Amino acid sequence: MPPKSATLAPSTPKELKDTLWKAADKLRGSMDASQYKDVVLGLVFLKYVSDAFEERREAIRAELAGENEDYIGETLEEVDEYTGSGVFWVAPTARWEYISTHAKGTQVSATADRQTVGDLIDAAMTHLGMDNPSLEGTLPRIYGRDNVDQRRLGELVDLLNSARFTGEGASKARDLLGEVYEYFLDKFAKAEGKRGGEFYTPPVLVRTLVEILEPKKGRVYDPCCGSGGMFVQAEKFLASHDEDPTNIAVYGQELNERTWRMAKMNLAIHGMDSRGLGARWGDTFARDIHPNLVADYVMANPPFNIKDWARQEDDARWTYGVPPVRNANYAWMQHILSKLSAQGEAAVVMANGTMASNTGGEGEIRKNMLKAGVVSAVVAMPTNLFRSVAIPVCVWFFANDKTAGSKGSIDRSHEVLFIDARESGHMIDRVERTLSDEDIDTIANTFRTWRGRDPAEGKYEDVPGFCKSATIDEIEQAGWAVTPGRFVGVPEAEEDEEPIDEKIDRLTKELTTALEESARLDAVVREQLGRLA
C-alpha cells in the first residue's frame, strides 16, 4: 500500500511542476495533447481535492484529541466539518488512498466485476460532482475509455503519490494548485500549437487588460471564456490590492465542452463560484445564456475572423450596424457593448485588421461606435505574445461613460487614447515574446493618467511614438481608422550634443583603427594559407 498523503512533505511549486509534467509524459505517446491535457488536469484536481480533504481530516482528529473514538469516527465523516472550512467533501471510494491502492484495478469477486483504475477514477469524479454542487457537471469522466492506456494511467497515479498539495492550510494549497494548473495550461497550449490559443490567453496580456480596467467590484463577464484566465486574473488583482475576492461575481460562456469543463475546474481551484458559466457549454451568438446580464466589466479574447457563425440580421445587439456574413469580429464587439452597464467598461483582444478594415460594412460600424463615444482606447500590442502564432493583436477598450466622475476625473467624451506598444516586451526564446511588469505598468499608467484615475503616477502627456489622445475630429480626418501608429507618430530622436568637428575626428580615428586591424588579420590569414600550400 502506498504511503498516505498526510505523511508526505508538502511539495514546492517547482517540485510539483516537474513531477506533474513527468506525469503528462506518461500518456504523451498514447494520445494527442488535447486528450492527455484533460486526463492529467482532471487527475491533478482529484489529487488536490483528496489532499486537502485528508489535511482537514487530520486537523479534525487533532481538535478532538482525548474524545471517545466512536465520536471521533462519526465526526470525521460529517460533511459539514469539511465544507464549512472551504474543503470539498470526498467519499471513501473517491479518496486518493483508495485510487492509488487500486492503481492496477480491482479483481473480480463474488459481488463485483473487475474494474480498471480508469473506471475507479470515473466513479470518483461522479461522486465528487454529486457531493459538491459547485463541481456538478464539471469533472471529466473519460478515464475508463478504450483509448486511455490503463497501464500508463496506473503508472501516472503511482507518480502522483509523491506530489502533495497541502501543508500550509487550504488557501495556500489552493494557491499552489492554481499556480500548477496555470503552468499546465501554458504547457498544453504550447503543445497543441495554434489550437491552444482557443483556451489559453497569455497571462501578460490578460494582466494588461485587468490592470487597465481594475475590476474591484461588480459583475465580470467573458462571452468566450476559454479556461477562465480572465476571471482568475481578476481575482488575483483583488488579492494583490487586499480586496475581498467575493467583491466580484463572474459570468461567462464557452462553446467547447472540454474547455468549458476546464474553466469550471479552474474557477473551483481558485475558490470562485463557477455557476455563472451556466449549466452547460454553448454558442454565444446562437444562444446567449445571459440575455439579461448587465455587466460592470467585460474582458474577452474572442476567436478572430470567424467565418461560420450564427448571424441574424435583426439581432438587437447590432446597435452600430449589422456585422458581415463572413467575419464575426464586429459581432463580438457589439455583443460585448450590449452587456455593459451605464458605467460599464470592457477590454477586447482583437486581430489588427479590425482597426482599419472596411470590408462588409465594418468601417461604418467602427465609425458609428466612435461617433457614439463608446471607444475609450486602442492599444497595438507586440507580435509573438501567442507562442503558436506570430499574428499581431490589438486591444479595444470600451466605456459607456467617459465623462468626469467615478471612473476618472478627466472628461474624455470626445477623445480616444491610442497606445503603440509594438516595441514593448522582450523575446524569451526564438518564438515567444513576453511583457515585463514595467511594460505592463507603463501601459496601464498611461491609461490611468489619461483618464485621471487613481493610483495614476504623474500627469498624462502625449509621447511621440508611444501614445496620443486624439479627438473624434482627428479620427474622422484619418478615415475612421484607429491604428495607433497613424496617431502617435515617431519617437523623438535623441539630441546629439557632440560637436560636428569632434564627431568627424572621432569617427575617422575609429575607421582608421578598424582598417589597420583588418589589414593585419588579412596578412595573418594569407600567411596561414601559404603554409598549407
Short mmCIF file of C-alpha atoms in Angstrom, two decimals:
data_model
loop_
_atom_site.label_atom_id
_atom_site.label_comp_id
_atom_site.label_asym_id
_atom_site.label_seq_id
_atom_site.Cartn_x
_atom_site.Cartn_y
_atom_site.Cartn_z
CA MET A 1 0.00 0.00 0.00
CA PRO A 2 1.39 3.43 -0.87
CA PRO A 3 2.03 5.87 1.96
CA LYS A 4 -0.81 8.16 2.98
CA SER A 5 -0.54 11.64 1.52
CA ALA A 6 -0.74 13.09 5.03
CA THR A 7 2.71 11.66 5.78
CA LEU A 8 4.37 13.32 2.78
CA ALA A 9 6.24 16.61 2.91
CA PRO A 10 4.48 19.44 1.07
CA SER A 11 5.72 19.94 -2.46
CA THR A 12 7.26 23.18 -3.68
CA PRO A 13 5.84 24.66 -6.89
CA LYS A 14 8.92 23.55 -8.83
CA GLU A 15 8.76 20.01 -7.46
CA LEU A 16 5.10 19.77 -8.33
CA LYS A 17 5.57 21.15 -11.83
CA ASP A 18 8.44 18.77 -12.54
CA THR A 19 6.56 15.79 -11.13
CA LEU A 20 3.33 16.54 -12.88
CA TRP A 21 4.88 17.24 -16.26
CA LYS A 22 6.59 13.85 -15.99
CA ALA A 23 3.11 12.51 -15.34
CA ALA A 24 1.87 14.09 -18.54
CA ASP A 25 4.71 12.43 -20.42
CA LYS A 26 3.42 9.05 -19.25
CA LEU A 27 0.47 9.46 -21.59
CA ARG A 28 2.03 11.61 -24.30
CA GLY A 29 2.87 8.70 -26.57
CA SER A 30 -0.57 7.09 -26.42
CA MET A 31 -2.80 10.11 -27.13
CA ASP A 32 -2.58 13.62 -28.51
CA ALA A 33 -2.07 16.78 -26.48
CA SER A 34 -5.73 17.75 -26.34
CA GLN A 35 -6.64 14.35 -24.88
CA TYR A 36 -3.92 13.95 -22.28
CA LYS A 37 -4.50 17.56 -21.20
CA ASP A 38 -7.97 16.60 -19.98
CA VAL A 39 -6.74 13.37 -18.40
CA VAL A 40 -3.86 14.94 -16.50
CA LEU A 41 -5.60 18.12 -15.36
CA GLY A 42 -8.58 16.16 -14.05
CA LEU A 43 -6.32 13.78 -12.15
CA VAL A 44 -4.29 16.67 -10.70
CA PHE A 45 -7.53 18.21 -9.48
CA LEU A 46 -8.61 14.93 -7.88
CA LYS A 47 -5.26 14.67 -6.09
CA TYR A 48 -5.56 18.23 -4.77
CA VAL A 49 -9.14 17.68 -3.55
CA SER A 50 -8.15 14.49 -1.76
CA ASP A 51 -5.01 16.03 -0.22
CA ALA A 52 -7.00 18.99 1.13
CA PHE A 53 -9.62 16.59 2.48
CA GLU A 54 -7.01 14.48 4.27
CA GLU A 55 -5.36 17.56 5.77
CA ARG A 56 -8.69 18.75 7.13
CA ARG A 57 -9.36 15.21 8.41
CA GLU A 58 -6.11 15.20 10.40
CA ALA A 59 -6.94 18.67 11.77
CA ILE A 60 -10.34 17.41 12.98
CA ARG A 61 -8.68 14.42 14.64
CA ALA A 62 -6.22 16.74 16.39
CA GLU A 63 -9.06 19.02 17.57
CA LEU A 64 -10.86 16.02 19.11
CA ALA A 65 -7.83 14.50 20.82
CA GLY A 66 -8.93 12.76 24.04
CA GLU A 67 -12.54 12.29 22.91
CA ASN A 68 -14.27 8.94 22.56
CA GLU A 69 -13.07 7.07 19.45
CA ASP A 70 -16.62 6.41 18.26
CA TYR A 71 -17.42 10.11 18.49
CA ILE A 72 -14.23 10.98 16.61
CA GLY A 73 -15.08 8.44 13.92
CA GLU A 74 -18.58 9.87 13.46
CA THR A 75 -17.29 13.46 13.33
CA LEU A 76 -14.68 12.56 10.73
CA GLU A 77 -17.48 11.52 8.37
CA GLU A 78 -19.64 14.65 8.83
CA VAL A 79 -19.77 16.60 5.56
CA ASP A 80 -20.19 20.00 7.24
CA GLU A 81 -16.87 19.61 9.05
CA TYR A 82 -15.19 19.86 5.64
CA THR A 83 -17.39 22.11 3.53
CA GLY A 84 -17.61 24.61 6.39
CA SER A 85 -13.84 25.04 6.14
CA GLY A 86 -13.82 25.51 2.38
CA VAL A 87 -12.83 21.90 1.68
CA PHE A 88 -14.66 19.63 -0.78
CA TRP A 89 -16.26 16.51 0.65
CA VAL A 90 -14.64 13.35 -0.74
CA ALA A 91 -16.43 9.99 -0.46
CA PRO A 92 -14.35 6.98 0.69
CA THR A 93 -14.01 5.43 -2.79
CA ALA A 94 -13.09 8.84 -4.30
CA ARG A 95 -10.16 9.41 -1.93
CA TRP A 96 -6.66 9.24 -3.35
CA GLU A 97 -5.60 6.47 -1.00
CA TYR A 98 -8.31 4.20 -2.42
CA ILE A 99 -7.43 5.09 -6.02
CA SER A 100 -3.69 4.59 -5.52
CA THR A 101 -4.20 1.31 -3.67
CA HIS A 102 -6.02 0.03 -6.75
CA ALA A 103 -3.77 1.61 -9.39
CA LYS A 104 -3.83 -1.72 -11.26
CA GLY A 105 -7.61 -2.01 -10.93
CA THR A 106 -9.79 -4.30 -8.80
CA GLN A 107 -10.17 -8.05 -9.16
CA VAL A 108 -13.34 -9.97 -9.91
CA SER A 109 -15.23 -11.02 -6.78
CA ALA A 110 -18.46 -12.84 -5.99
CA THR A 111 -20.26 -9.49 -5.78
CA ALA A 112 -18.49 -7.27 -8.31
CA ASP A 113 -16.92 -7.30 -11.76
CA ARG A 114 -13.32 -6.31 -12.32
CA GLN A 115 -12.79 -2.56 -12.60
CA THR A 116 -9.86 -0.78 -14.20
CA VAL A 117 -8.19 2.15 -12.46
CA GLY A 118 -9.88 4.34 -15.08
CA ASP A 119 -13.30 3.02 -14.01
CA LEU A 120 -12.46 3.86 -10.39
CA ILE A 121 -11.36 7.40 -11.29
CA ASP A 122 -14.54 7.97 -13.34
CA ALA A 123 -16.61 6.82 -10.35
CA ALA A 124 -14.62 9.15 -8.07
CA MET A 125 -15.35 12.08 -10.39
CA THR A 126 -19.05 11.21 -10.36
CA HIS A 127 -19.11 11.11 -6.54
CA LEU A 128 -17.32 14.47 -6.27
CA GLY A 129 -19.83 16.11 -8.61
CA MET A 130 -22.80 14.65 -6.74
CA ASP A 131 -21.47 15.56 -3.28
CA ASN A 132 -20.28 19.10 -4.13
CA PRO A 133 -22.81 21.22 -6.09
CA SER A 134 -20.15 23.63 -7.41
CA LEU A 135 -18.48 20.71 -9.21
CA GLU A 136 -21.63 19.22 -10.71
CA GLY A 137 -21.22 18.57 -14.42
CA THR A 138 -17.63 19.84 -14.33
CA LEU A 139 -15.21 16.97 -13.84
CA PRO A 140 -14.07 14.75 -16.72
CA ARG A 141 -15.24 11.14 -16.78
CA ILE A 142 -13.00 9.86 -19.55
CA TYR A 143 -10.57 7.60 -17.73
CA GLY A 144 -12.24 4.24 -18.39
CA ARG A 145 -12.45 4.75 -22.15
CA ASP A 146 -10.80 2.32 -24.57
CA ASN A 147 -8.39 4.97 -25.86
CA VAL A 148 -6.84 5.51 -22.40
CA ASP A 149 -3.91 3.18 -21.72
CA GLN A 150 -4.80 1.74 -18.30
CA ARG A 151 -1.27 0.55 -17.53
CA ARG A 152 0.17 4.02 -18.14
CA LEU A 153 -2.72 5.61 -16.25
CA GLY A 154 -1.87 3.41 -13.26
CA GLU A 155 1.79 4.47 -13.52
CA LEU A 156 0.65 8.10 -13.61
CA VAL A 157 -1.33 7.55 -10.40
CA ASP A 158 1.77 6.00 -8.78
CA LEU A 159 3.84 9.00 -9.82
CA LEU A 160 1.32 11.43 -8.35
CA ASN A 161 1.70 9.75 -4.96
CA SER A 162 4.90 11.78 -4.50
CA ALA A 163 3.10 15.12 -5.02
CA ARG A 164 1.34 16.87 -2.18
CA PHE A 165 -0.81 19.97 -2.30
CA THR A 166 -1.10 20.57 1.42
CA GLY A 167 0.94 21.60 4.43
CA GLU A 168 0.02 25.26 4.98
CA GLY A 169 -3.77 25.26 5.02
CA ALA A 170 -6.49 25.19 2.39
CA SER A 171 -5.82 28.65 0.93
CA LYS A 172 -2.10 28.00 0.42
CA ALA A 173 -2.86 24.62 -1.12
CA ARG A 174 -5.32 26.26 -3.47
CA ASP A 175 -2.77 28.90 -4.47
CA LEU A 176 -0.23 26.17 -5.15
CA LEU A 177 -2.65 24.15 -7.26
CA GLY A 178 -3.70 27.32 -9.08
CA GLU A 179 -0.08 28.01 -9.99
CA VAL A 180 0.47 24.44 -11.17
CA TYR A 181 -2.80 24.43 -13.13
CA GLU A 182 -1.86 27.65 -14.95
CA TYR A 183 1.59 26.23 -15.67
CA PHE A 184 -0.05 23.18 -17.21
CA LEU A 185 -2.47 25.25 -19.27
CA ASP A 186 0.52 27.14 -20.65
CA LYS A 187 2.45 23.93 -21.41
CA PHE A 188 -0.55 22.28 -23.06
CA ALA A 189 -1.34 25.39 -25.12
CA LYS A 190 2.21 25.28 -26.46
CA ALA A 191 1.99 21.54 -27.09
CA GLU A 192 -1.25 21.95 -29.03
CA GLY A 193 0.14 24.77 -31.17
CA LYS A 194 -2.39 27.03 -32.86
CA ARG A 195 -5.41 25.33 -31.32
CA GLY A 196 -4.03 26.01 -27.83
CA GLY A 197 -4.93 29.65 -28.23
CA GLU A 198 -8.59 28.66 -28.18
CA PHE A 199 -8.50 28.05 -24.45
CA TYR A 200 -5.45 29.99 -23.29
CA THR A 201 -4.63 33.70 -23.43
CA PRO A 202 -1.05 34.66 -22.41
CA PRO A 203 -1.15 35.82 -18.76
CA VAL A 204 0.81 39.01 -19.52
CA LEU A 205 -1.87 40.05 -22.00
CA VAL A 206 -4.65 39.29 -19.51
CA ARG A 207 -2.79 41.21 -16.80
CA THR A 208 -2.59 44.25 -19.07
CA LEU A 209 -6.36 44.21 -19.53
CA VAL A 210 -7.00 43.77 -15.81
CA GLU A 211 -4.54 46.48 -14.72
CA ILE A 212 -6.28 48.98 -17.00
CA LEU A 213 -9.87 48.05 -16.13
CA GLU A 214 -9.19 47.47 -12.41
CA PRO A 215 -12.27 45.31 -11.72
CA LYS A 216 -12.66 45.81 -7.97
CA LYS A 217 -16.39 45.31 -7.56
CA GLY A 218 -19.37 44.12 -9.57
CA ARG A 219 -20.16 41.66 -12.36
CA VAL A 220 -17.32 40.48 -14.62
CA TYR A 221 -18.29 38.85 -17.91
CA ASP A 222 -16.43 36.96 -20.64
CA PRO A 223 -18.57 35.70 -23.57
CA CYS A 224 -15.86 33.30 -24.79
CA CYS A 225 -14.15 32.47 -21.52
CA GLY A 226 -11.80 29.66 -22.60
CA SER A 227 -10.25 28.13 -19.48
CA GLY A 228 -11.26 31.10 -17.32
CA GLY A 229 -7.98 33.01 -17.31
CA MET A 230 -9.67 36.43 -17.34
CA PHE A 231 -11.62 35.60 -14.18
CA VAL A 232 -8.60 34.17 -12.39
CA GLN A 233 -6.51 37.25 -13.15
CA ALA A 234 -9.31 39.49 -11.87
CA GLU A 235 -9.30 37.51 -8.61
CA LYS A 236 -5.52 37.89 -8.38
CA PHE A 237 -5.85 41.62 -8.93
CA LEU A 238 -8.20 41.85 -5.96
CA ALA A 239 -5.86 39.77 -3.81
CA SER A 240 -2.87 41.95 -4.71
CA HIS A 241 -4.80 45.04 -3.59
CA ASP A 242 -6.02 43.39 -0.36
CA GLU A 243 -9.58 43.45 -1.63
CA ASP A 244 -12.19 40.78 -0.91
CA PRO A 245 -12.33 38.33 -3.88
CA THR A 246 -16.07 37.96 -3.30
CA ASN A 247 -16.48 41.59 -4.40
CA ILE A 248 -16.85 40.31 -7.96
CA ALA A 249 -19.25 37.81 -9.46
CA VAL A 250 -18.16 36.12 -12.68
CA TYR A 251 -20.30 35.20 -15.67
CA GLY A 252 -19.17 33.52 -18.86
CA GLN A 253 -19.94 31.27 -21.76
CA GLU A 254 -17.80 28.81 -23.71
CA LEU A 255 -18.56 26.94 -26.92
CA ASN A 256 -16.24 23.95 -26.46
CA GLU A 257 -17.36 21.35 -23.94
CA ARG A 258 -13.90 20.28 -22.82
CA THR A 259 -12.72 23.87 -22.48
CA TRP A 260 -15.88 24.73 -20.51
CA ARG A 261 -15.08 21.93 -18.08
CA MET A 262 -11.52 23.22 -17.74
CA ALA A 263 -12.86 26.67 -16.90
CA LYS A 264 -15.23 25.26 -14.27
CA MET A 265 -12.35 23.36 -12.67
CA ASN A 266 -10.08 26.39 -12.88
CA LEU A 267 -12.60 28.54 -11.01
CA ALA A 268 -13.15 25.82 -8.41
CA ILE A 269 -9.39 25.61 -7.89
CA HIS A 270 -9.25 29.34 -7.20
CA GLY A 271 -12.22 29.24 -4.84
CA MET A 272 -14.52 31.10 -7.26
CA ASP A 273 -18.19 30.36 -7.86
CA SER A 274 -18.45 28.78 -11.30
CA ARG A 275 -22.25 28.79 -11.56
CA GLY A 276 -22.00 31.92 -13.70
CA LEU A 277 -20.62 29.76 -16.51
CA GLY A 278 -24.01 28.15 -16.93
CA ALA A 279 -25.22 24.56 -16.70
CA ARG A 280 -23.56 23.63 -19.98
CA TRP A 281 -21.42 24.93 -22.83
CA GLY A 282 -22.93 26.73 -25.82
CA ASP A 283 -22.57 29.18 -28.72
CA THR A 284 -22.82 32.78 -27.50
CA PHE A 285 -24.31 34.01 -30.79
CA ALA A 286 -26.78 31.14 -31.27
CA ARG A 287 -27.98 31.09 -27.65
CA ASP A 288 -26.83 33.72 -25.20
CA ILE A 289 -27.19 32.11 -21.76
CA HIS A 290 -27.00 35.52 -20.05
CA PRO A 291 -29.56 37.51 -22.10
CA ASN A 292 -30.40 39.96 -19.30
CA LEU A 293 -26.93 40.36 -17.81
CA VAL A 294 -25.78 43.91 -17.11
CA ALA A 295 -22.02 43.75 -16.60
CA ASP A 296 -19.72 46.21 -14.90
CA TYR A 297 -16.67 44.79 -16.66
CA VAL A 298 -16.21 42.66 -19.74
CA MET A 299 -12.88 41.09 -20.69
CA ALA A 300 -12.57 38.83 -23.69
CA ASN A 301 -10.23 37.27 -26.22
CA PRO A 302 -12.66 36.08 -28.90
CA PRO A 303 -11.57 33.77 -31.72
CA PHE A 304 -10.50 36.03 -34.59
CA ASN A 305 -12.16 36.30 -38.00
CA ILE A 306 -14.77 33.55 -37.57
CA LYS A 307 -16.38 32.94 -40.95
CA ASP A 308 -19.10 30.48 -39.96
CA TRP A 309 -21.16 31.98 -37.16
CA ALA A 310 -24.82 32.17 -36.12
CA ARG A 311 -25.77 35.51 -37.69
CA GLN A 312 -29.22 37.08 -37.68
CA GLU A 313 -29.65 40.47 -39.30
CA ASP A 314 -32.43 41.59 -36.96
CA ASP A 315 -30.45 40.83 -33.78
CA ALA A 316 -30.97 43.58 -31.20
CA ARG A 317 -27.27 43.53 -30.39
CA TRP A 318 -26.30 45.17 -33.68
CA THR A 319 -26.73 48.73 -32.41
CA TYR A 320 -23.98 50.15 -34.62
CA GLY A 321 -24.55 48.10 -37.76
CA VAL A 322 -25.06 44.52 -38.95
CA PRO A 323 -21.75 42.60 -38.94
CA PRO A 324 -20.66 40.97 -42.21
CA VAL A 325 -21.64 37.39 -43.02
CA ARG A 326 -18.08 36.04 -43.16
CA ASN A 327 -16.48 37.71 -40.16
CA ALA A 328 -17.69 37.85 -36.53
CA ASN A 329 -15.14 40.35 -35.18
CA TYR A 330 -17.57 43.26 -35.01
CA ALA A 331 -20.30 40.91 -33.80
CA TRP A 332 -18.18 40.11 -30.74
CA MET A 333 -17.54 43.78 -30.05
CA GLN A 334 -21.20 44.73 -30.34
CA HIS A 335 -22.30 41.75 -28.23
CA ILE A 336 -19.91 42.95 -25.52
CA LEU A 337 -21.14 46.55 -25.77
CA SER A 338 -24.71 45.30 -25.39
CA LYS A 339 -23.83 43.86 -21.98
CA LEU A 340 -22.27 46.96 -20.42
CA SER A 341 -23.93 48.88 -17.61
CA ALA A 342 -24.19 52.68 -17.76
CA GLN A 343 -20.78 52.89 -16.08
CA GLY A 344 -19.50 49.65 -17.61
CA GLU A 345 -16.09 49.16 -19.21
CA ALA A 346 -14.70 46.47 -21.47
CA ALA A 347 -11.41 45.22 -22.93
CA VAL A 348 -11.39 43.02 -26.03
CA VAL A 349 -8.39 41.41 -27.72
CA MET A 350 -8.80 41.62 -31.49
CA ALA A 351 -6.95 40.99 -34.74
CA ASN A 352 -5.20 44.08 -36.06
CA GLY A 353 -7.44 44.11 -39.13
CA THR A 354 -10.33 45.42 -37.03
CA MET A 355 -8.58 48.79 -36.67
CA ALA A 356 -8.86 49.75 -40.33
CA SER A 357 -10.99 47.19 -42.22
CA ASN A 358 -13.86 48.46 -44.37
CA THR A 359 -14.98 45.02 -45.61
CA GLY A 360 -18.66 44.16 -45.29
CA GLY A 361 -19.56 47.43 -43.65
CA GLU A 362 -17.04 47.11 -40.81
CA GLY A 363 -15.76 50.64 -41.43
CA GLU A 364 -19.27 52.04 -40.99
CA ILE A 365 -19.76 50.09 -37.74
CA ARG A 366 -16.43 51.38 -36.45
CA LYS A 367 -17.37 54.96 -37.36
CA ASN A 368 -20.71 54.61 -35.56
CA MET A 369 -19.04 53.29 -32.41
CA LEU A 370 -16.54 56.14 -32.42
CA LYS A 371 -19.19 58.80 -33.02
CA ALA A 372 -21.27 57.32 -30.18
CA GLY A 373 -18.26 57.82 -27.88
CA VAL A 374 -18.04 54.23 -26.61
CA VAL A 375 -14.42 53.61 -27.68
CA SER A 376 -12.05 54.76 -24.93
CA ALA A 377 -8.69 53.40 -26.10
CA VAL A 378 -6.96 51.23 -28.69
CA VAL A 379 -3.64 49.59 -27.87
CA ALA A 380 -1.42 47.96 -30.51
CA MET A 381 0.37 45.03 -28.88
CA PRO A 382 3.68 43.44 -29.94
CA THR A 383 3.87 40.33 -32.10
CA ASN A 384 4.65 36.83 -30.77
CA LEU A 385 2.74 37.13 -27.49
CA PHE A 386 0.90 33.99 -28.59
CA ARG A 387 3.56 31.33 -28.89
CA SER A 388 1.71 29.34 -31.52
CA VAL A 389 1.11 32.23 -33.93
CA ALA A 390 3.06 35.39 -34.73
CA ILE A 391 -0.08 37.37 -35.59
CA PRO A 392 -0.04 40.85 -34.04
CA VAL A 393 -3.04 41.78 -31.91
CA CYS A 394 -4.63 44.92 -30.55
CA VAL A 395 -6.86 45.60 -27.58
CA TRP A 396 -10.01 47.70 -27.83
CA PHE A 397 -11.21 49.39 -24.63
CA PHE A 398 -14.83 50.47 -24.40
CA ALA A 399 -16.69 52.64 -21.89
CA ASN A 400 -20.28 53.82 -21.83
CA ASP A 401 -19.36 56.90 -19.80
CA LYS A 402 -16.12 58.82 -20.39
CA THR A 403 -17.20 61.99 -18.58
CA ALA A 404 -15.51 63.17 -15.38
CA GLY A 405 -16.83 61.18 -12.45
CA SER A 406 -16.26 57.98 -10.51
CA LYS A 407 -14.40 56.36 -13.40
CA GLY A 408 -11.91 59.22 -13.82
CA SER A 409 -11.54 62.91 -13.05
CA ILE A 410 -10.88 63.97 -16.67
CA ASP A 411 -13.64 64.22 -19.25
CA ARG A 412 -12.60 62.27 -22.36
CA SER A 413 -16.03 62.13 -24.02
CA HIS A 414 -14.76 63.30 -27.41
CA GLU A 415 -11.33 61.68 -27.34
CA VAL A 416 -9.75 58.26 -27.81
CA LEU A 417 -6.40 57.22 -26.34
CA PHE A 418 -4.01 55.48 -28.74
CA ILE A 419 -1.07 53.48 -27.41
CA ASP A 420 1.51 51.89 -29.70
CA ALA A 421 3.12 49.17 -27.58
CA ARG A 422 4.52 47.17 -30.50
CA GLU A 423 8.09 47.69 -29.33
CA SER A 424 7.33 46.70 -25.74
CA GLY A 425 8.44 43.44 -24.18
CA HIS A 426 11.31 41.06 -24.90
CA MET A 427 11.75 37.66 -26.54
CA ILE A 428 12.07 34.79 -24.06
CA ASP A 429 13.08 32.39 -26.81
CA ARG A 430 13.07 32.21 -30.59
CA VAL A 431 9.28 32.34 -31.00
CA GLU A 432 7.71 33.88 -27.90
CA ARG A 433 7.65 37.42 -26.52
CA THR A 434 6.56 38.48 -23.06
CA LEU A 435 5.93 41.75 -21.24
CA SER A 436 7.75 42.70 -18.06
CA ASP A 437 5.99 44.14 -15.02
CA GLU A 438 7.44 47.50 -16.02
CA ASP A 439 5.98 47.20 -19.55
CA ILE A 440 2.52 46.44 -18.16
CA ASP A 441 2.77 49.25 -15.59
CA THR A 442 3.78 51.73 -18.30
CA ILE A 443 0.77 50.87 -20.47
CA ALA A 444 -1.68 50.81 -17.54
CA ASN A 445 -0.36 54.04 -16.00
CA THR A 446 -0.65 55.81 -19.36
CA PHE A 447 -4.35 54.97 -19.40
CA ARG A 448 -4.83 55.92 -15.74
CA THR A 449 -3.20 59.33 -16.15
CA TRP A 450 -5.19 59.96 -19.36
CA ARG A 451 -8.43 59.20 -17.57
CA GLY A 452 -7.41 60.90 -14.29
CA ARG A 453 -7.81 57.72 -12.29
CA ASP A 454 -6.10 56.78 -9.04
CA PRO A 455 -3.47 55.49 -8.44
CA ALA A 456 -2.06 57.24 -11.51
CA GLU A 457 1.55 58.38 -11.32
CA GLY A 458 2.26 61.75 -12.93
CA LYS A 459 0.22 63.69 -15.46
CA TYR A 460 -0.78 62.50 -18.92
CA GLU A 461 1.17 63.84 -21.88
CA ASP A 462 1.30 62.66 -25.49
CA VAL A 463 4.55 60.79 -26.09
CA PRO A 464 5.65 60.74 -29.77
CA GLY A 465 5.93 57.16 -30.95
CA PHE A 466 4.02 55.74 -27.97
CA CYS A 467 0.75 57.48 -27.06
CA LYS A 468 -1.63 60.14 -28.31
CA SER A 469 -5.02 61.42 -27.15
CA ALA A 470 -6.86 62.08 -30.41
CA THR A 471 -10.15 63.92 -30.87
CA ILE A 472 -13.02 62.44 -32.83
CA ASP A 473 -12.39 65.11 -35.49
CA GLU A 474 -8.80 63.89 -35.88
CA ILE A 475 -10.01 60.32 -36.18
CA GLU A 476 -12.54 61.35 -38.83
CA GLN A 477 -9.73 63.02 -40.80
CA ALA A 478 -7.91 59.66 -40.68
CA GLY A 479 -10.89 58.00 -42.37
CA TRP A 480 -12.16 56.48 -39.11
CA ALA A 481 -9.21 54.09 -38.94
CA VAL A 482 -7.90 53.59 -35.40
CA THR A 483 -4.43 52.18 -35.96
CA PRO A 484 -2.32 53.74 -33.17
CA GLY A 485 0.69 54.18 -35.45
CA ARG A 486 -1.29 56.71 -37.51
CA PHE A 487 -1.71 58.97 -34.50
CA VAL A 488 1.29 58.57 -32.19
CA GLY A 489 3.86 59.49 -34.84
CA VAL A 490 7.52 58.58 -34.48
CA PRO A 491 9.70 58.82 -31.36
CA GLU A 492 11.71 61.98 -30.97
CA ALA A 493 15.35 61.44 -31.91
CA GLU A 494 17.79 61.71 -29.06
CA GLU A 495 19.62 65.01 -29.15
CA ASP A 496 23.26 64.63 -30.16
CA GLU A 497 25.34 67.13 -28.19
CA GLU A 498 28.71 66.11 -29.68
CA PRO A 499 30.14 68.95 -31.84
CA ILE A 500 30.32 68.01 -35.52
CA ASP A 501 34.11 68.62 -35.80
CA GLU A 502 34.81 66.38 -32.83
CA LYS A 503 32.46 63.68 -34.18
CA ILE A 504 34.20 63.64 -37.60
CA ASP A 505 37.61 63.39 -35.91
CA ARG A 506 36.43 60.54 -33.63
CA LEU A 507 34.80 58.54 -36.41
CA THR A 508 37.87 58.99 -38.67
CA LYS A 509 40.17 57.59 -35.97
CA GLU A 510 37.80 54.66 -35.32
CA LEU A 511 37.61 53.84 -39.05
CA THR A 512 41.42 54.07 -39.44
CA THR A 513 41.92 51.71 -36.50
CA ALA A 514 39.40 49.24 -37.92
CA LEU A 515 41.08 49.29 -41.37
CA GLU A 516 44.51 48.71 -39.83
CA GLU A 517 43.18 45.75 -37.84
CA SER A 518 41.53 44.35 -40.97
CA ALA A 519 44.84 44.59 -42.87
CA ARG A 520 46.68 42.84 -40.03
CA LEU A 521 44.20 39.96 -39.96
CA ASP A 522 44.33 39.69 -43.77
CA ALA A 523 48.12 39.25 -43.58
CA VAL A 524 47.76 36.54 -40.91
CA VAL A 525 45.23 34.64 -42.98
CA ARG A 526 47.44 34.80 -46.10
CA GLU A 527 50.43 33.55 -44.10
CA GLN A 528 48.47 30.57 -42.77
CA LEU A 529 47.18 29.71 -46.25
CA GLY A 530 50.73 29.85 -47.57
CA ARG A 531 51.82 27.22 -45.06
CA LEU A 532 49.05 24.90 -46.24
CA ALA A 533 50.05 25.22 -49.91
#
